[in-house]
XYZ file of C-alpha atoms in Angstrom:
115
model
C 0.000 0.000 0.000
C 1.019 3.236 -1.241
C 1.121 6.058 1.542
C 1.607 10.042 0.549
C 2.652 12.302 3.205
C 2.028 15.771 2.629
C 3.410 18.881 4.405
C 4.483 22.675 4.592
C 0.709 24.279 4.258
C 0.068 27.365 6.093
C -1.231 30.640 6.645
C 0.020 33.040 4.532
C -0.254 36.319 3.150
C -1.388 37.436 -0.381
C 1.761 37.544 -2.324
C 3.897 34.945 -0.101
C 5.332 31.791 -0.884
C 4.527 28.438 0.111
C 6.417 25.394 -0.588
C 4.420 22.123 -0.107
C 5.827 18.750 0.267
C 5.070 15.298 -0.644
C 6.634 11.838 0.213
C 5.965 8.745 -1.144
C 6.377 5.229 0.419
C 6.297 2.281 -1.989
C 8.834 1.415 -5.124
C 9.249 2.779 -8.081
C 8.379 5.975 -7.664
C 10.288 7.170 -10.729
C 7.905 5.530 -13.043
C 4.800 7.328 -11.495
C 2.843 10.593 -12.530
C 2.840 12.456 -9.668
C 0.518 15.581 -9.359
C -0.930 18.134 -6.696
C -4.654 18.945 -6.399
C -6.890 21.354 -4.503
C -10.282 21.509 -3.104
C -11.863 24.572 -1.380
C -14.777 24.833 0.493
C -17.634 23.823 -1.260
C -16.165 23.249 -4.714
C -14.538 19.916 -6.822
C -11.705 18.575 -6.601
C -9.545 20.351 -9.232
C -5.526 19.676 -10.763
C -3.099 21.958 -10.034
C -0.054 20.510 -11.405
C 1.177 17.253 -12.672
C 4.806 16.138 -13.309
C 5.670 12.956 -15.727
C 8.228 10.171 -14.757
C 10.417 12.056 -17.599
C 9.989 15.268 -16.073
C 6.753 16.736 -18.204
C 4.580 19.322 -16.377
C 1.863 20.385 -16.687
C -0.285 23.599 -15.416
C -4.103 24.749 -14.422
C -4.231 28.029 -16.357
C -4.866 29.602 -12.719
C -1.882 28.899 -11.608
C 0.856 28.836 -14.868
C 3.865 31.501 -13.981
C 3.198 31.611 -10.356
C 3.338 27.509 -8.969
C 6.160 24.837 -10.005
C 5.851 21.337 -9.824
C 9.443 19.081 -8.913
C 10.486 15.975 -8.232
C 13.354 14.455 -6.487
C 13.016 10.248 -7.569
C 16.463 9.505 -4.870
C 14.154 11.245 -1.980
C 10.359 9.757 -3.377
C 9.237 13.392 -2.962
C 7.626 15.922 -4.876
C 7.214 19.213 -4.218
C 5.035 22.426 -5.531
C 6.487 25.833 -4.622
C 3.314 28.348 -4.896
C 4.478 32.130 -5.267
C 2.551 35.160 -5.470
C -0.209 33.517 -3.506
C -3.490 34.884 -3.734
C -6.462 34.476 -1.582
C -8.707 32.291 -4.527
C -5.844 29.559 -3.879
C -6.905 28.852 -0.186
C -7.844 25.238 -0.431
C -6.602 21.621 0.715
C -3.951 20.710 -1.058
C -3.391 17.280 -2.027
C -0.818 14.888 -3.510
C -1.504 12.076 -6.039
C -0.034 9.596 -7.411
C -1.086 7.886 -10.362
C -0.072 4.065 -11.441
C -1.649 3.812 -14.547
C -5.673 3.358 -13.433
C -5.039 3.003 -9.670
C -4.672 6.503 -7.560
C -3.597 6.822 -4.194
C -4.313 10.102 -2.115
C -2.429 11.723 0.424
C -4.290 13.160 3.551
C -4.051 16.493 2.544
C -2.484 19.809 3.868
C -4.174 23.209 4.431
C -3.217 26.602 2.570
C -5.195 29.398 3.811
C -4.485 33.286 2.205
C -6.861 35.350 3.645
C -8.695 38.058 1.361
């Protein structure tokens, strides 16, 4: 069983930085997609950011320019460093990992930017 461990979410102010966290337990995490999703209060589930095992990303058009997606495959962690946070990207944050048809989810870990 697959377990995701996020961390680093926070209270922050428009305009700050975040940088969240994720490790993976398991093998192979090289060969996984790995991506980063949000959900705020009273809304879906939505993608944030996605990275490939080769290193492809890929970007909601809220958050292209201002969030980056990594990987380190020697530390079975990825990360998403938010800048220029705004108070629309308060949400749970959560990390995914997909194996080809099965998903495993991470707890989640709050960002809160107040308005």
């Amino acid at each position: 069983q697959v377990q995701l461990v996020e961390s680093g979410g926070d209270l922050v102010q428009p305009g700050g930085s975040l940088r969240l966290s994720c490790a993976a337990s398991g093998s192979f995490f090289s060969m996984y997609v790995m991506g980063w999703y949000r959900q705020a209060p009273g809304k879906q589930r939505e993608l944030v950011a996605s990275i490939t095992s080769d290193g492809s990303t890929t970007y909601a058009d809220s958050v292209k320019g201002r969030f980056t997606i990594s990987r380190v495959n020697a530390k079975n962690t990825v990360y998403l460093q938010m800048n220029s946070l705004r108070s629309d990207d308060t949400a749970v944050y959560y990390c995914n990992q997909n194996r080809g048809g099965y998903e495993f989810w991470g707890q989640g870990t709050q960002v809160t930017v107040p308005s």
